[in-house]
Short mmCIF file of C-alpha atoms and ligand atoms in Angstrom, two decimals:
data_model
loop_
_atom_site.label_atom_id
_atom_site.label_comp_id
_atom_site.label_asym_id
_atom_site.label_seq_id
_atom_site.Cartn_x
_atom_site.Cartn_y
_atom_site.Cartn_z
CA MET A 1 -7.34 -109.08 -32.11
CA ALA A 2 -7.32 -112.07 -29.99
CA ASP A 3 -8.30 -109.78 -26.74
CA LYS A 4 -11.07 -109.11 -28.71
CA ALA A 5 -12.27 -112.44 -29.95
CA ARG A 6 -11.96 -113.75 -25.93
CA SER A 7 -13.62 -111.24 -25.01
CA LYS A 8 -16.31 -111.08 -27.33
CA ARG A 9 -16.83 -114.67 -26.51
CA ARG A 10 -17.32 -114.23 -22.52
CA HIS A 11 -19.77 -111.51 -22.92
CA GLY A 12 -21.88 -114.04 -25.41
CA ALA A 13 -22.49 -116.16 -22.87
CA ALA A 14 -22.79 -119.86 -22.85
CA GLY A 15 -22.23 -119.65 -26.40
CA ALA A 16 -24.41 -117.42 -28.44
CA ALA A 17 -25.29 -118.52 -31.48
CA ASP A 18 -23.15 -115.88 -33.49
CA SER A 19 -20.01 -116.34 -30.25
CA PRO A 20 -19.60 -120.39 -29.23
CA ASP A 21 -18.26 -120.09 -26.03
CA ASP A 22 -14.44 -121.53 -25.68
CA VAL A 23 -16.42 -124.22 -23.11
CA SER A 24 -13.35 -124.22 -20.31
CA GLU A 25 -13.83 -120.32 -19.26
CA PRO A 26 -15.98 -119.74 -16.58
CA LEU A 27 -19.23 -118.02 -17.50
CA ALA A 28 -19.18 -114.37 -16.83
CA PRO A 29 -20.14 -112.90 -13.91
CA GLY A 30 -24.37 -111.49 -14.09
CA LEU A 31 -27.68 -113.56 -13.36
CA TYR A 32 -28.30 -116.12 -16.25
CA LEU A 33 -31.90 -117.10 -16.49
CA LEU A 34 -32.74 -121.12 -17.46
CA SER A 35 -35.63 -122.69 -18.98
CA THR A 36 -35.99 -126.03 -17.91
CA PRO A 37 -38.56 -128.52 -19.71
CA ILE A 38 -42.17 -128.13 -19.24
CA GLY A 39 -42.28 -132.09 -19.27
CA ALA A 40 -39.85 -133.71 -22.03
CA ALA A 41 -36.74 -133.90 -19.96
CA ASP A 42 -33.98 -133.09 -23.99
CA ASP A 43 -36.20 -130.53 -24.12
CA ILE A 44 -32.85 -128.17 -22.22
CA THR A 45 -31.45 -126.14 -24.72
CA ILE A 46 -27.88 -126.89 -25.95
CA ARG A 47 -27.07 -124.05 -24.25
CA GLY A 48 -28.38 -124.24 -21.15
CA LEU A 49 -27.22 -127.43 -19.77
CA GLU A 50 -23.31 -125.32 -21.27
CA ALA A 51 -24.64 -122.48 -18.49
CA LEU A 52 -25.57 -125.59 -15.74
CA ARG A 53 -22.45 -127.00 -15.98
CA ARG A 54 -20.23 -124.50 -15.66
CA ALA A 55 -21.89 -121.50 -13.46
CA ASP A 56 -19.92 -120.94 -10.50
CA ILE A 57 -23.81 -121.17 -8.06
CA LEU A 58 -26.94 -122.75 -9.73
CA ALA A 59 -29.87 -121.41 -7.56
CA CYS A 60 -33.10 -122.85 -7.86
CA GLU A 61 -37.39 -122.90 -7.26
CA ASP A 62 -36.30 -126.61 -5.44
CA THR A 63 -33.18 -127.89 -5.26
CA ARG A 64 -34.45 -131.84 -6.33
CA VAL A 65 -35.83 -130.63 -9.61
CA LEU A 66 -33.31 -129.19 -10.25
CA ARG A 67 -30.85 -131.77 -9.11
CA ARG A 68 -33.17 -134.42 -10.90
CA LEU A 69 -32.75 -133.06 -14.50
CA MET A 70 -29.18 -132.60 -14.12
CA ASP A 71 -28.96 -136.08 -12.95
CA LEU A 72 -30.72 -136.96 -16.47
CA HIS A 73 -28.43 -134.45 -18.38
CA GLY A 74 -25.35 -136.48 -16.38
CA VAL A 75 -24.00 -132.56 -15.65
CA PRO A 76 -22.31 -132.92 -11.84
CA VAL A 77 -23.47 -130.47 -8.94
CA GLY A 78 -19.79 -130.69 -8.05
CA GLY A 79 -19.01 -128.60 -5.58
CA ARG A 80 -20.48 -125.72 -5.96
CA PRO A 81 -23.32 -123.96 -4.21
CA MET A 82 -27.28 -124.90 -4.67
CA ILE A 83 -29.23 -122.55 -3.72
CA ALA A 84 -32.73 -123.06 -2.69
CA TYR A 85 -35.12 -119.37 -3.57
CA HIS A 86 -38.13 -117.94 -4.96
CA ASP A 87 -39.56 -114.80 -4.82
CA HIS A 88 -41.27 -115.47 -0.80
CA SER A 89 -37.51 -115.97 0.62
CA SER A 90 -35.43 -114.27 2.66
CA GLU A 91 -34.61 -110.27 1.84
CA ASP A 92 -31.46 -111.96 2.94
CA VAL A 93 -31.22 -115.23 0.04
CA ARG A 94 -31.75 -112.60 -2.54
CA ARG A 95 -29.33 -110.63 -1.54
CA ARG A 96 -26.29 -112.73 -1.46
CA LEU A 97 -27.37 -113.89 -4.77
CA LEU A 98 -27.70 -110.61 -5.42
CA GLU A 99 -23.91 -110.08 -3.51
CA ASP A 100 -22.67 -113.61 -6.04
CA ALA A 101 -24.43 -111.72 -8.82
CA ALA A 102 -21.40 -109.14 -8.80
CA THR A 103 -18.46 -111.45 -9.09
CA ALA A 104 -19.70 -114.81 -10.11
CA SER A 105 -21.53 -116.40 -12.42
CA VAL A 106 -25.55 -118.04 -10.65
CA VAL A 107 -28.10 -120.03 -12.49
CA TYR A 108 -31.94 -119.50 -11.64
CA ALA A 109 -34.37 -122.36 -12.70
CA SER A 110 -37.62 -122.44 -11.85
CA ASP A 111 -38.71 -126.04 -11.14
CA ALA A 112 -40.88 -126.57 -15.20
CA GLY A 113 -40.91 -123.98 -17.72
CA THR A 114 -39.36 -120.12 -18.06
CA PRO A 115 -38.82 -118.22 -14.51
CA LEU A 116 -41.03 -115.29 -13.33
CA ILE A 117 -43.81 -116.56 -16.32
CA ALA A 118 -45.90 -117.08 -13.86
CA ASP A 119 -43.44 -118.55 -11.57
CA PRO A 120 -40.00 -117.25 -9.02
CA GLY A 121 -37.37 -114.45 -10.67
CA TYR A 122 -39.45 -111.38 -11.09
CA ARG A 123 -38.04 -109.51 -8.05
CA LEU A 124 -34.55 -111.15 -8.29
CA VAL A 125 -34.89 -109.77 -11.95
CA VAL A 126 -35.16 -106.56 -11.02
CA GLU A 127 -32.62 -106.37 -8.23
CA ALA A 128 -30.21 -107.26 -10.02
CA ARG A 129 -30.99 -104.79 -12.47
CA SER A 130 -31.42 -101.47 -9.64
CA ARG A 131 -27.74 -102.87 -9.14
CA ASN A 132 -26.93 -103.11 -12.52
CA LEU A 133 -26.19 -106.68 -13.01
CA ALA A 134 -25.64 -108.45 -16.45
CA VAL A 135 -28.97 -110.05 -16.83
CA VAL A 136 -29.09 -113.04 -19.37
CA ALA A 137 -31.66 -115.03 -20.88
CA LEU A 138 -30.96 -118.50 -21.53
CA PRO A 139 -34.55 -118.98 -22.88
CA GLY A 140 -36.76 -122.32 -24.20
CA PRO A 141 -39.56 -123.93 -23.06
CA SER A 142 -42.71 -122.19 -21.60
CA ALA A 143 -46.30 -123.95 -21.57
CA VAL A 144 -47.68 -119.92 -22.83
CA LEU A 145 -45.77 -120.83 -26.23
CA ALA A 146 -46.13 -124.31 -26.77
CA ALA A 147 -50.13 -123.71 -26.10
CA LEU A 148 -50.04 -120.50 -28.63
CA THR A 149 -48.36 -122.17 -31.04
CA VAL A 150 -50.10 -125.38 -31.50
CA SER A 151 -53.98 -124.08 -30.84
CA GLY A 152 -54.83 -123.31 -34.47
CA LEU A 153 -56.21 -120.02 -32.68
CA PRO A 154 -54.73 -116.92 -34.21
CA THR A 155 -51.15 -115.88 -33.18
CA ASP A 156 -50.81 -112.74 -33.95
CA ARG A 157 -52.00 -110.25 -30.43
CA PHE A 158 -52.19 -112.18 -27.11
CA CYS A 159 -52.53 -111.96 -23.63
CA PHE A 160 -51.17 -113.37 -21.41
CA GLY A 161 -52.93 -113.36 -17.88
CA GLY A 162 -50.49 -116.41 -15.68
CA PHE A 163 -53.09 -118.02 -13.53
CA PRO A 164 -56.75 -116.91 -12.88
CA PRO A 165 -58.14 -116.46 -9.36
CA PRO A 166 -59.68 -119.97 -7.76
CA LYS A 167 -62.36 -118.02 -6.44
CA LYS A 168 -65.51 -117.52 -8.38
CA SER A 169 -66.31 -113.53 -7.91
CA ALA A 170 -62.94 -112.75 -8.18
CA ARG A 171 -62.40 -114.98 -11.13
CA GLN A 172 -65.41 -113.61 -12.71
CA LYS A 173 -64.28 -109.65 -12.22
CA TRP A 174 -60.57 -110.93 -13.78
CA LEU A 175 -62.66 -112.14 -16.74
CA ARG A 176 -64.48 -109.40 -17.52
CA GLU A 177 -60.88 -107.24 -16.84
CA TRP A 178 -60.16 -109.47 -20.17
CA SER A 179 -63.66 -108.89 -22.64
CA ALA A 180 -61.88 -106.09 -24.00
CA ALA A 181 -58.60 -108.09 -24.60
CA PRO A 182 -57.53 -107.54 -29.05
CA GLY A 183 -56.19 -111.10 -29.52
CA ALA A 184 -55.80 -114.65 -27.78
CA LEU A 185 -56.48 -114.40 -23.84
CA ILE A 186 -54.51 -117.51 -22.74
CA PHE A 187 -53.72 -118.48 -19.08
CA TYR A 188 -53.20 -121.66 -17.11
CA GLU A 189 -55.60 -123.68 -15.01
CA SER A 190 -55.30 -126.03 -12.56
CA PRO A 191 -57.59 -128.90 -14.39
CA ARG A 192 -59.69 -129.42 -10.90
CA ARG A 193 -61.14 -125.99 -11.52
CA LEU A 194 -61.92 -126.39 -15.13
CA ALA A 195 -65.00 -127.20 -15.66
CA GLU A 196 -65.78 -123.78 -13.45
CA THR A 197 -63.61 -121.61 -15.25
CA LEU A 198 -65.02 -122.45 -18.17
CA GLU A 199 -68.40 -121.60 -17.28
CA ASP A 200 -67.08 -118.20 -15.51
CA VAL A 201 -66.05 -118.05 -19.60
CA VAL A 202 -68.82 -118.13 -20.93
CA ASP A 203 -70.88 -116.12 -18.36
CA VAL A 204 -68.69 -113.41 -18.25
CA LEU A 205 -67.53 -113.50 -22.16
CA GLY A 206 -69.14 -115.58 -24.35
CA ASP A 207 -69.70 -118.89 -25.72
CA ARG A 208 -65.94 -118.04 -27.62
CA GLU A 209 -63.70 -120.89 -28.97
CA ALA A 210 -61.87 -122.57 -26.95
CA VAL A 211 -58.76 -124.31 -26.86
CA VAL A 212 -57.25 -126.12 -23.04
CA ALA A 213 -53.93 -127.78 -24.00
CA ARG A 214 -52.78 -130.72 -21.63
CA GLU A 215 -49.96 -132.35 -20.28
CA LEU A 216 -47.29 -130.73 -23.39
CA THR A 217 -45.08 -132.45 -24.62
CA LYS A 218 -45.63 -135.63 -22.43
CA LYS A 219 -46.55 -139.12 -22.66
CA PHE A 220 -50.22 -137.67 -23.27
CA GLU A 221 -50.41 -134.73 -24.41
CA GLU A 222 -53.67 -133.30 -25.67
CA THR A 223 -54.49 -130.00 -26.86
CA ARG A 224 -59.49 -130.34 -27.48
CA ARG A 225 -61.05 -126.81 -29.02
CA ASP A 226 -64.00 -126.01 -29.06
CA SER A 227 -66.97 -123.42 -27.88
CA ALA A 228 -66.03 -122.99 -24.39
CA SER A 229 -69.76 -123.99 -23.56
CA ALA A 230 -68.73 -127.51 -24.82
CA LEU A 231 -65.43 -127.83 -23.04
CA ALA A 232 -67.34 -127.02 -19.77
CA SER A 233 -69.92 -129.16 -20.19
CA ALA A 234 -67.35 -132.39 -21.75
CA TYR A 235 -65.23 -132.07 -17.90
CA ARG A 236 -68.47 -131.50 -15.58
CA LYS A 237 -69.34 -134.83 -17.59
CA GLU A 238 -65.95 -136.82 -17.83
CA GLY A 239 -64.34 -134.80 -14.24
CA PRO A 240 -60.98 -132.85 -14.04
CA PRO A 241 -58.58 -134.47 -16.30
CA LYS A 242 -55.24 -135.06 -15.12
CA GLY A 243 -51.64 -133.19 -15.29
CA GLU A 244 -51.57 -129.44 -15.77
CA ALA A 245 -53.48 -127.46 -18.49
CA VAL A 246 -53.21 -124.30 -20.06
CA VAL A 247 -56.36 -122.60 -21.81
CA LEU A 248 -56.73 -119.97 -24.73
CA LEU A 249 -59.78 -118.83 -26.10
CA ALA A 250 -60.11 -117.03 -29.66
CA PRO A 251 -60.28 -113.35 -29.79
CA SER A 252 -63.82 -111.80 -29.13
CA LYS A 253 -66.15 -111.43 -32.53
CA SER A 254 -68.25 -108.94 -31.47
CA PRO A 255 -67.49 -105.96 -29.78
CA ALA A 256 -65.75 -105.12 -26.99
CA PRO A 257 -69.00 -106.00 -23.52
CA PRO A 258 -68.80 -102.99 -21.28
CA GLN A 259 -66.37 -102.68 -18.43
CA GLU A 260 -66.64 -102.78 -14.76
CA GLU A 261 -66.95 -99.32 -14.78
CA ASP A 262 -69.58 -98.63 -17.60
CA ILE A 263 -71.91 -101.55 -15.66
CA GLU A 264 -71.44 -99.74 -12.62
CA ALA A 265 -72.53 -96.23 -13.23
CA ALA A 266 -75.87 -97.66 -14.91
CA LEU A 267 -77.07 -99.52 -12.27
CA ARG A 268 -76.36 -96.88 -9.07
CA LEU A 269 -78.22 -94.02 -11.96
CA ALA A 270 -81.43 -97.20 -12.34
CA LEU A 271 -80.47 -98.12 -8.26
CA LYS A 272 -81.98 -94.52 -8.19
CA GLU A 273 -85.37 -95.09 -9.29
CA MET A 274 -86.03 -98.87 -9.27
CA SER A 275 -85.59 -102.14 -7.19
CA VAL A 276 -81.87 -104.13 -7.27
CA LYS A 277 -84.41 -106.24 -9.36
CA ASP A 278 -85.13 -104.11 -11.91
CA ALA A 279 -82.25 -102.23 -12.48
CA ALA A 280 -80.16 -105.44 -12.46
CA ARG A 281 -82.88 -106.26 -15.06
CA SER A 282 -82.82 -103.27 -17.58
CA VAL A 283 -79.28 -102.18 -17.42
CA ALA A 284 -78.84 -106.36 -18.51
CA ASP A 285 -80.90 -104.98 -21.23
CA GLN A 286 -79.04 -102.09 -21.93
CA LEU A 287 -75.54 -103.66 -21.90
CA SER A 288 -76.25 -106.78 -23.48
CA ILE A 289 -75.00 -108.46 -20.09
CA PRO A 290 -76.30 -111.33 -18.43
CA ARG A 291 -77.86 -111.21 -15.83
CA LYS A 292 -77.05 -112.98 -13.15
CA ILE A 293 -73.60 -111.36 -13.39
CA VAL A 294 -75.98 -106.98 -13.48
CA TYR A 295 -77.40 -108.72 -10.09
CA HIS A 296 -74.27 -109.84 -7.58
CA SER A 297 -72.91 -106.03 -8.71
CA ALA A 298 -76.98 -104.33 -7.42
CA LEU A 299 -76.86 -105.79 -4.65
CA ARG A 300 -73.71 -104.86 -3.81
CA ILE A 301 -73.88 -100.86 -4.96
CA ALA A 302 -77.73 -101.04 -2.65
CA GLU A 303 -75.86 -102.33 0.28
CA GLU A 304 -72.41 -99.57 -0.19
CA ASP A 305 -75.33 -97.10 -0.83
CA ALA A 306 -77.67 -97.47 1.68
CA PRO A 307 -78.53 -94.64 4.67
N1 SAM B 1 -43.03 -121.13 -15.86
C1 SAM B 1 -43.84 -122.21 -16.36
C2 SAM B 1 -43.68 -121.76 -17.69
O1 SAM B 1 -43.46 -121.47 -17.88
O2 SAM B 1 -45.02 -122.30 -18.72
C3 SAM B 1 -44.99 -122.10 -15.60
C4 SAM B 1 -45.27 -122.63 -14.22
S1 SAM B 1 -47.27 -122.73 -13.50
C5 SAM B 1 -46.12 -122.37 -11.83
C6 SAM B 1 -47.44 -124.30 -14.01
C7 SAM B 1 -47.91 -124.08 -14.81
O3 SAM B 1 -48.10 -124.17 -16.97
C8 SAM B 1 -49.34 -125.06 -14.86
O4 SAM B 1 -50.64 -125.40 -14.39
C9 SAM B 1 -50.02 -124.89 -16.29
O5 SAM B 1 -51.32 -124.52 -16.21
C10 SAM B 1 -49.39 -124.71 -16.87
N2 SAM B 1 -48.00 -125.90 -17.45
C11 SAM B 1 -46.19 -125.96 -16.88
N3 SAM B 1 -46.12 -127.17 -17.81
C12 SAM B 1 -47.52 -127.82 -18.72
C13 SAM B 1 -47.24 -128.25 -19.37
N4 SAM B 1 -46.33 -129.15 -20.53
N5 SAM B 1 -48.98 -128.86 -20.09
C14 SAM B 1 -50.23 -128.48 -20.28
N6 SAM B 1 -49.95 -126.65 -19.86
C15 SAM B 1 -48.44 -126.94 -18.77
#
C-alpha cells in the first residue's frame, strides 16, 4: 500500500491536485514544460516553483531570465546544470537534454508565458514523445488566453495565429487564410506594426470589432476595444504604444469571404478577355472584395502567364 502511494506521488509530478507530492522526493524523470509569468512575477504557480526547486536539470530559452525569476522567488540554482535551449540550438544540445530526460527530471521554460506557444520547445517535445519519455505540463500564464478572457469577445471558439508575417503582402495573404475562421481570431503583434496590421485587417477581412490587449498583468495593462479601422487610426495618430500586445478580432458576421484559390480562378477566367485593370475590377465587384487586393493578384497572374 505504502509502495503504491509512493509510486502515485512520484507519477503525480510536482504535486498534482489529487496527489500532494512529498517535496523531499526528487521529481520523476521526464521533460517538464513550465509556464512562466508574462509580467507579474507572482503569476508563477506553486507547482511550477516546486518543480524548479526539485528538478535535476534546468533548461530554458535564456538562462539569465530563468535565474532572475528563481532569485525573485528564493529558489536556489545550487550546483544544478542550467542549459540554454531554443529551437535553433544544435542537434547536440537537444539530444543531450533528451538523453538526460530519460533518467532525470528536466524542466524547460521559455522567457515568458507557455513554452511552444509562439516560443521554443516544439522540437524538444516532438522528439521526447518519439522516445516515449514522460512529457509533463506545468501550466500557467499565456498571453493568448489572458487576452481572450479580458477581451469580451466570444470565447466558445477561437483561432490562434501566432505572429503575422512582418511584410505587408505576406501578412495580407496570411490574414486571407483566416478569413473563414468561425470564431475569434487572436494573434501576437509588435506594437510597432499595430497600425499597419490593423489597416490590413480592414482591407482583407473588413472592418471587424477588434481588441488590443497590451501589457497584460503589468503596471500599464490596457485593453482597447473598437472597430479595427478606429484602432488603426488611433495608433497611426498616437504612434506605436509601448510594451507587448495581443490583437483579437471578433468573428465575421458576414458570409466567409472568398479564398485565394477562388479569386485566382475568377481572375484567370477574366484575364482571358480583359486587361489586368478591368479583370481586377470585374472580379472585385463580383466577389465583393477590395479592388486593391485583387489588382495585385491580377498583375501577378498576368505576369506569370505572359508568353
Ligand atoms: N509563449 C508566450 C505565451 O504563452 O504567451 C508568448 C511568447 S511570444 C515570443 C511574445 C508575444 O506574446 C509578445 O510579442 C506579445 O504579442 C505576447 N505577450 C507576451 N506577454 C504579453 C503581455 N504581458 N501582454 C500582452 N501581450 C503579451
